PDB file of C-alpha atoms and ligand atoms in Angstrom:
ATOM      1  CA  UNK H  93      85.023  32.383  53.201  1.00 97.00           C
ATOM      2  CA  UNK H  94      86.299  29.315  55.006  1.00 97.00           C
ATOM      3  CA  UNK H  95      85.812  30.776  58.479  1.00 97.00           C
ATOM      4  CA  UNK H  96      82.119  31.359  57.774  1.00 98.00           C
ATOM      5  CA  UNK H  97      81.594  27.991  56.113  1.00 98.00           C
ATOM      6  CA  UNK H  98      83.053  26.243  59.173  1.00 98.00           C
ATOM      7  CA  UNK H  99      80.817  28.291  61.471  1.00 98.00           C
ATOM      8  CA  UNK H 100      77.739  27.377  59.401  1.00 98.00           C
ATOM      9  CA  UNK H 101      78.688  23.684  59.466  1.00 98.00           C
ATOM     10  CA  UNK H 102      79.247  23.769  63.228  1.00 97.00           C
ATOM     11  CA  UNK H 103      76.378  25.975  64.348  1.00 97.00           C
ATOM     12  CA  UNK H 104      73.792  26.137  61.526  1.00 97.00           C
ATOM     13  CA  UNK H 105      70.551  24.193  61.777  1.00 96.00           C
ATOM     14  CA  UNK H 106      68.471  23.183  58.789  1.00 96.00           C
ATOM     15  CA  UNK H 107      64.825  24.093  59.339  1.00 91.00           C
ATOM     16  CA  UNK H 108      61.592  23.439  57.474  1.00 88.00           C
ATOM     17  CA  UNK H 109      61.133  24.831  53.971  1.00 88.00           C
ATOM     18  CA  UNK H 110      64.760  25.449  52.991  1.00 91.00           C
ATOM     19  CA  UNK H 111      65.381  27.778  55.932  1.00 96.00           C
ATOM     20  CA  UNK H 112      68.831  27.721  57.487  1.00 97.00           C
ATOM     21  CA  UNK H 113      68.867  28.829  61.117  1.00 97.00           C
ATOM     22  CA  UNK H 114      71.987  30.612  62.262  1.00 98.00           C
ATOM     23  CA  UNK H 115      70.479  32.094  65.410  1.00 97.00           C
ATOM     24  CA  UNK H 116      73.534  31.323  67.527  1.00 97.00           C
ATOM     25  CA  UNK H 117      75.798  33.840  65.763  1.00 97.00           C
ATOM     26  CA  UNK H 118      73.848  35.942  63.221  1.00 97.00           C
ATOM     27  CA  UNK H 119      70.092  36.165  63.663  1.00 96.00           C
ATOM     28  CA  UNK H 120      69.367  36.077  67.387  1.00 97.00           C
ATOM     29  CA  UNK H 121      72.524  35.929  69.481  1.00 97.00           C
ATOM     30  CA  UNK H 122      75.131  37.922  67.594  1.00 97.00           C
ATOM     31  CA  UNK H 123      78.791  36.952  67.732  1.00 97.00           C
ATOM     32  CA  UNK H 124      80.027  40.501  67.296  1.00 98.00           C
ATOM     33  CA  UNK H 125      83.740  39.711  67.017  1.00 98.00           C
ATOM     34  CA  UNK H 126      83.023  37.091  64.381  1.00 98.00           C
ATOM     35  CA  UNK H 127      80.579  39.297  62.439  1.00 98.00           C
ATOM     36  CA  UNK H 128      83.135  42.067  62.495  1.00 98.00           C
ATOM     37  CA  UNK H 129      85.468  39.795  60.492  1.00 98.00           C
ATOM     38  CA  UNK H 130      82.711  39.447  57.894  1.00 98.00           C
ATOM     39  CA  UNK H 131      82.368  43.224  57.806  1.00 98.00           C
ATOM     40  CA  UNK H 132      86.111  43.480  57.219  1.00 98.00           C
ATOM     41  CA  UNK H 133      85.836  41.022  54.330  1.00 98.00           C
ATOM     42  CA  UNK H 134      83.090  43.129  52.705  1.00 98.00           C
ATOM     43  CA  UNK H 135      85.426  46.098  53.102  1.00 98.00           C
ATOM     44  CA  UNK H 136      88.253  44.200  51.409  1.00 98.00           C
ATOM     45  CA  UNK H 137      85.967  43.370  48.476  1.00 98.00           C
ATOM     46  CA  UNK H 138      84.503  46.859  47.992  1.00 98.00           C
ATOM     47  CA  UNK H 139      87.134  49.206  49.421  1.00 98.00           C
ATOM     48  CA  UNK H 140      88.040  50.682  46.014  1.00 98.00           C
ATOM     49  CA  UNK H 141      84.452  51.534  45.079  1.00 98.00           C
ATOM     50  CA  UNK H 142      84.088  54.872  46.887  1.00 98.00           C
ATOM     51  CA  UNK H 143      81.144  53.623  48.935  1.00 98.00           C
ATOM     52  CA  UNK H 144      79.604  56.446  50.954  1.00 98.00           C
ATOM     53  CA  UNK H 145      76.513  54.666  52.291  1.00 98.00           C
ATOM     54  CA  UNK H 146      75.529  51.181  53.405  1.00 98.00           C
ATOM     55  CA  UNK H 147      71.892  50.173  52.941  1.00 98.00           C
ATOM     56  CA  UNK H 148      70.098  47.207  54.490  1.00 98.00           C
ATOM     57  CA  UNK H 149      66.618  46.129  55.577  1.00 97.00           C
ATOM     58  CA  UNK H 150      65.337  45.659  59.110  1.00 96.00           C
ATOM     59  CA  UNK H 151      65.705  43.656  61.177  1.00 94.00           C
ATOM     60  CA  UNK H 152      68.262  40.973  60.559  1.00 94.00           C
ATOM     61  CA  UNK H 153      70.486  42.959  58.188  1.00 96.00           C
ATOM     62  CA  UNK H 154      71.112  45.732  60.686  1.00 98.00           C
ATOM     63  CA  UNK H 155      73.842  44.095  62.779  1.00 98.00           C
ATOM     64  CA  UNK H 156      76.083  42.994  59.922  1.00 98.00           C
ATOM     65  CA  UNK H 157      75.453  46.262  58.044  1.00 98.00           C
ATOM     66  CA  UNK H 158      76.588  48.295  61.082  1.00 98.00           C
ATOM     67  CA  UNK H 159      79.736  46.240  61.494  1.00 98.00           C
ATOM     68  CA  UNK H 160      80.485  46.659  57.793  1.00 98.00           C
ATOM     69  CA  UNK H 161      79.843  50.412  57.897  1.00 98.00           C
ATOM     70  CA  UNK H 162      82.464  50.764  60.640  1.00 98.00           C
ATOM     71  CA  UNK H 163      85.187  49.594  58.254  1.00 98.00           C
ATOM     72  CA  UNK H 164      84.064  51.962  55.498  1.00 98.00           C
ATOM     73  CA  UNK H 165      83.574  54.756  58.035  1.00 98.00           C
ATOM     74  CA  UNK H 166      80.266  55.687  56.392  1.00 98.00           C
ATOM     75  CA  UNK H 167      76.659  55.837  57.660  1.00 98.00           C
ATOM     76  CA  UNK H 168      74.358  52.833  57.545  1.00 98.00           C
ATOM     77  CA  UNK H 169      70.705  53.313  56.579  1.00 98.00           C
ATOM     78  CA  UNK H 170      68.107  50.589  57.020  1.00 98.00           C
ATOM     79  CA  UNK H 171      64.852  50.375  55.120  1.00 97.00           C
ATOM     80  CA  UNK H 172      61.873  50.072  57.464  1.00 95.00           C
ATOM     81  CA  UNK H 173      59.023  47.633  56.987  1.00 93.00           C
ATOM     82  CA  UNK H 174      55.601  49.234  57.338  1.00 87.00           C
ATOM     83  CA  UNK H 175      51.932  48.516  56.778  1.00 73.00           C
ATOM     84  CA  UNK H 176      50.954  52.170  56.494  1.00 71.00           C
ATOM     85  CA  UNK H 177      52.952  53.450  53.572  1.00 64.00           C
ATOM     86  CA  UNK H 178      50.244  56.019  52.690  1.00 65.00           C
ATOM     87  CA  UNK H 179      50.931  58.214  55.692  1.00 65.00           C
ATOM     88  CA  UNK H 180      54.488  58.914  54.534  1.00 69.00           C
ATOM     89  CA  UNK H 181      55.155  61.452  51.808  1.00 77.00           C
ATOM     90  CA  UNK H 182      58.871  62.103  51.844  1.00 92.00           C
ATOM     91  CA  UNK H 183      59.971  58.500  51.415  1.00 94.00           C
ATOM     92  CA  UNK H 184      60.953  56.075  48.690  1.00 95.00           C
ATOM     93  CA  UNK H 185      58.942  52.860  48.863  1.00 95.00           C
ATOM     94  CA  UNK H 186      58.970  49.403  47.371  1.00 96.00           C
ATOM     95  CA  UNK H 187      57.604  45.961  48.144  1.00 94.00           C
ATOM     96  CA  UNK H 188      59.353  42.923  49.582  1.00 95.00           C
ATOM     97  CA  UNK H 189      57.999  39.418  49.908  1.00 92.00           C
ATOM     98  CA  UNK H 190      59.401  37.793  53.015  1.00 86.00           C
ATOM     99  CA  UNK H 191      60.833  34.351  52.330  1.00 78.00           C
ATOM    100  CA  UNK H 192      60.799  33.325  55.986  1.00 79.00           C
ATOM    101  CA  UNK H 193      57.455  34.902  57.011  1.00 80.00           C
ATOM    102  CA  UNK H 194      55.550  34.451  53.729  1.00 80.00           C
ATOM    103  CA  UNK H 195      54.178  38.006  53.853  1.00 87.00           C
ATOM    104  CA  UNK H 196      54.518  41.053  51.614  1.00 91.00           C
ATOM    105  CA  UNK H 197      55.784  44.251  53.207  1.00 90.00           C
ATOM    106  CA  UNK H 198      56.092  47.793  52.005  1.00 93.00           C
ATOM    107  CA  UNK H 199      59.566  49.067  52.766  1.00 95.00           C
ATOM    108  CA  UNK H 200      60.420  52.723  53.079  1.00 95.00           C
ATOM    109  CA  UNK H 201      63.472  54.875  53.357  1.00 96.00           C
ATOM    110  CA  UNK H 202      63.416  58.601  53.965  1.00 95.00           C
ATOM    111  CA  UNK H 203      64.399  60.748  50.990  1.00 96.00           C
ATOM    112  CA  UNK H 204      66.584  62.644  53.437  1.00 95.00           C
ATOM    113  CA  UNK H 205      68.865  59.632  53.916  1.00 97.00           C
ATOM    114  CA  UNK H 206      69.268  58.305  50.368  1.00 97.00           C
ATOM    115  CA  UNK H 207      70.471  60.953  47.949  1.00 97.00           C
ATOM    116  CA  UNK H 208      71.175  61.268  44.246  1.00 97.00           C
ATOM    117  CA  UNK H 209      74.905  60.756  43.814  1.00 95.00           C
ATOM    118  CA  UNK H 210      75.242  58.420  46.817  1.00 98.00           C
ATOM    119  CA  UNK H 211      77.406  55.376  46.148  1.00 98.00           C
ATOM    120  CA  UNK H 212      75.540  52.602  47.908  1.00 98.00           C
ATOM    121  CA  UNK H 213      76.613  49.155  49.042  1.00 98.00           C
ATOM    122  CA  UNK H 214      73.651  46.951  49.985  1.00 99.00           C
ATOM    123  CA  UNK H 215      74.314  44.442  52.769  1.00 98.00           C
ATOM    124  CA  UNK H 216      72.019  41.631  53.927  1.00 98.00           C
ATOM    125  CA  UNK H 217      72.245  38.430  55.916  1.00 98.00           C
ATOM    126  CA  UNK H 218      70.670  36.017  53.396  1.00 98.00           C
ATOM    127  CA  UNK H 219      69.918  35.858  49.687  1.00 98.00           C
ATOM    128  CA  UNK H 220      67.182  33.394  48.715  1.00 97.00           C
ATOM    129  CA  UNK H 221      64.546  34.423  46.140  1.00 96.00           C
ATOM    130  CA  UNK H 222      66.033  37.887  45.808  1.00 98.00           C
ATOM    131  CA  UNK H 223      62.969  39.828  46.890  1.00 97.00           C
ATOM    132  CA  UNK H 224      64.702  41.756  49.698  1.00 97.00           C
ATOM    133  CA  UNK H 225      67.573  42.765  47.390  1.00 98.00           C
ATOM    134  CA  UNK H 226      65.181  43.698  44.592  1.00 98.00           C
ATOM    135  CA  UNK H 227      63.242  45.963  46.942  1.00 98.00           C
ATOM    136  CA  UNK H 228      66.421  47.637  48.179  1.00 98.00           C
ATOM    137  CA  UNK H 229      67.796  48.046  44.645  1.00 98.00           C
ATOM    138  CA  UNK H 230      64.621  49.764  43.562  1.00 98.00           C
ATOM    139  CA  UNK H 231      64.940  52.263  46.462  1.00 98.00           C
ATOM    140  CA  UNK H 232      68.492  53.051  45.310  1.00 98.00           C
ATOM    141  CA  UNK H 233      67.320  53.526  41.721  1.00 98.00           C
ATOM    142  CA  UNK H 234      64.371  55.707  42.753  1.00 97.00           C
ATOM    143  CA  UNK H 235      66.735  57.940  44.700  1.00 98.00           C
ATOM    144  CA  UNK H 236      68.986  58.405  41.664  1.00 98.00           C
ATOM    145  CA  UNK H 237      71.834  56.939  43.693  1.00 98.00           C
ATOM    146  CA  UNK H 238      74.548  54.660  42.303  1.00 98.00           C
ATOM    147  CA  UNK H 239      74.502  50.989  43.307  1.00 98.00           C
ATOM    148  CA  UNK H 240      78.066  49.782  43.806  1.00 98.00           C
ATOM    149  CA  UNK H 241      77.030  46.200  44.572  1.00 98.00           C
ATOM    150  CA  UNK H 242      75.596  43.860  47.179  1.00 98.00           C
ATOM    151  CA  UNK H 243      77.278  41.997  50.031  1.00 98.00           C
ATOM    152  CA  UNK H 244      75.522  38.910  51.334  1.00 98.00           C
ATOM    153  CA  UNK H 245      76.559  36.784  54.285  1.00 98.00           C
ATOM    154  CA  UNK H 246      74.849  33.547  53.164  1.00 98.00           C
ATOM    155  CA  UNK H 247      73.532  32.949  49.668  1.00 98.00           C
ATOM    156  CA  UNK H 248      71.382  29.886  49.136  1.00 98.00           C
ATOM    157  CA  UNK H 249      72.611  29.353  45.583  1.00 98.00           C
ATOM    158  CA  UNK H 250      70.037  26.616  44.960  1.00 97.00           C
ATOM    159  CA  UNK H 251      67.379  29.348  45.082  1.00 97.00           C
ATOM    160  CA  UNK H 252      67.075  31.788  42.168  1.00 97.00           C
ATOM    161  CA  UNK H 253      67.812  35.207  43.716  1.00 98.00           C
ATOM    162  CA  UNK H 254      71.572  35.335  43.080  1.00 98.00           C
ATOM    163  CA  UNK H 255      71.304  34.402  39.403  1.00 98.00           C
ATOM    164  CA  UNK H 256      68.442  36.834  38.830  1.00 98.00           C
ATOM    165  CA  UNK H 257      70.283  39.784  40.336  1.00 98.00           C
ATOM    166  CA  UNK H 258      73.680  38.992  38.770  1.00 98.00           C
ATOM    167  CA  UNK H 259      71.801  38.555  35.485  1.00 98.00           C
ATOM    168  CA  UNK H 260      70.919  42.242  35.668  1.00 97.00           C
ATOM    169  CA  UNK H 261      74.620  43.072  35.677  1.00 98.00           C
ATOM    170  CA  UNK H 262      74.710  43.818  39.407  1.00 98.00           C
ATOM    171  CA  UNK H 263      77.763  42.790  41.423  1.00 98.00           C
ATOM    172  CA  UNK H 264      76.812  40.388  44.229  1.00 98.00           C
ATOM    173  CA  UNK H 265      79.490  39.117  46.621  1.00 98.00           C
ATOM    174  CA  UNK H 266      78.388  36.337  48.963  1.00 98.00           C
ATOM    175  CA  UNK H 267      80.715  35.199  51.734  1.00 98.00           C
ATOM    176  CA  UNK H 268      79.220  31.694  51.755  1.00 98.00           C
ATOM    177  CA  UNK H 269      77.282  30.125  48.893  1.00 98.00           C
ATOM    178  CA  UNK H 270      75.265  27.027  49.710  1.00 98.00           C
ATOM    179  CA  UNK H 271      74.890  24.657  46.799  1.00 98.00           C
ATOM    180  CA  UNK H 272      72.523  22.263  48.579  1.00 97.00           C
ATOM    181  CA  UNK H 273      71.244  21.502  52.044  1.00 97.00           C
ATOM    182  CA  UNK H 274      69.096  18.766  53.522  1.00 94.00           C
ATOM    183  CA  UNK H 275      68.794  17.004  56.853  1.00 92.00           C
ATOM    184  CA  UNK H 276      69.870  13.749  55.197  1.00 90.00           C
ATOM    185  CA  UNK H 277      72.958  15.047  53.362  1.00 92.00           C
ATOM    186  CA  UNK H 278      73.885  18.154  55.334  1.00 94.00           C
ATOM    187  CA  UNK H 279      75.158  21.391  53.845  1.00 97.00           C
ATOM    188  CA  UNK H 280      77.320  21.588  50.721  1.00 97.00           C
ATOM    189  CA  UNK H 281      78.988  24.788  49.573  1.00 98.00           C
ATOM    190  CA  UNK H 282      79.644  25.928  46.004  1.00 97.00           C
ATOM    191  CA  UNK H 283      83.296  25.676  44.923  1.00 90.00           C
TER     192      UNK H 283
HETATM  193  P1  LIG P  91      64.866  36.750  49.735  1.00 59.35           P
HETATM  194  O1  LIG P  91      64.162  38.062  49.743  1.00 59.35           O
HETATM  195  O2  LIG P  91      66.151  36.733  48.955  1.00 59.35           O
HETATM  196  O3  LIG P  91      63.956  35.596  49.364  1.00 59.35           O
HETATM  197  O4  LIG P  91      65.256  36.442  51.241  1.00 59.35           O
HETATM  198  C1  LIG P  91      66.119  37.267  51.935  1.00 59.35           C
HETATM  199  C2  LIG P  91      65.604  37.610  53.290  1.00 59.35           C
HETATM  200  O5  LIG P  91      64.875  36.518  53.868  1.00 59.35           O
HETATM  201  C3  LIG P  91      66.758  37.889  54.197  1.00 59.35           C
HETATM  202  O6  LIG P  91      66.679  39.259  54.536  1.00 59.35           O
HETATM  203  C4  LIG P  91      66.570  36.985  55.389  1.00 59.35           C
HETATM  204  O7  LIG P  91      66.193  37.751  56.490  1.00 59.35           O
HETATM  205  C5  LIG P  91      65.460  36.038  55.047  1.00 59.35           C
HETATM  206  N1  LIG P  91      65.926  34.666  54.755  1.00 59.35           N
HETATM  207  C6  LIG P  91      65.881  34.038  53.552  1.00 59.35           C
HETATM  208  N2  LIG P  91      66.303  32.786  53.650  1.00 59.35           N
HETATM  209  C7  LIG P  91      66.641  32.587  54.931  1.00 59.35           C
HETATM  210  C8  LIG P  91      67.156  31.448  55.648  1.00 59.35           C
HETATM  211  O8  LIG P  91      67.383  30.346  55.134  1.00 59.35           O
HETATM  212  N3  LIG P  91      67.402  31.640  56.975  1.00 59.35           N
HETATM  213  C9  LIG P  91      67.172  32.827  57.600  1.00 59.35           C
HETATM  214  N4  LIG P  91      67.450  32.893  58.902  1.00 59.35           N
HETATM  215  N5  LIG P  91      66.671  33.912  56.954  1.00 59.35           N
HETATM  216  C10 LIG P  91      66.408  33.798  55.635  1.00 59.35           C
END
């Protein structure tokens, strides 16, 4: 999506360890009007799939998932990160390794909010190693719900997550796919 690629080139900052910082519009200050256009694009891509639920993971997926859910007119559910998974009984759980924080979290979603027969679109801000998506996909599977696909704002295509998840036959639509990035050569997008 050209609009997003231009925004990344103008406002993105390349950090240590292959981290792209987009705090000025996505991850800290949120440019709501701009993000709403991304939500509309996810709607265009998945509007014929009978999506009845959007699923994401706290915290940075929540904003874009909400704006996407508005176009589908369906509820948005976010998986919570927790250290005390044992105290919950009526939840689905899985594990996610955080790429940016280098920690492993248990994530949970209440069984009340993810139901067999749901048609789920997973939305997240970034796709890197694929751990966040894998964790969310396993919650969908555990619930007996149907995964329609995944919508990602920025995929770092030089990291393995996208290939791994597409390799399982899962539809992944990324609005910007970064082929390479470095301070010396800047950011290059996939064709
Ligand atoms: P994965 O689980 O695919 O390795 O990483 C996805 C998660 O890590 C996303 O939910 C996102 O919050 C975070 N993440 C991964 N790479 C980046 C990055 O380059 N920049 C930012 N801001 N977050 C990232």
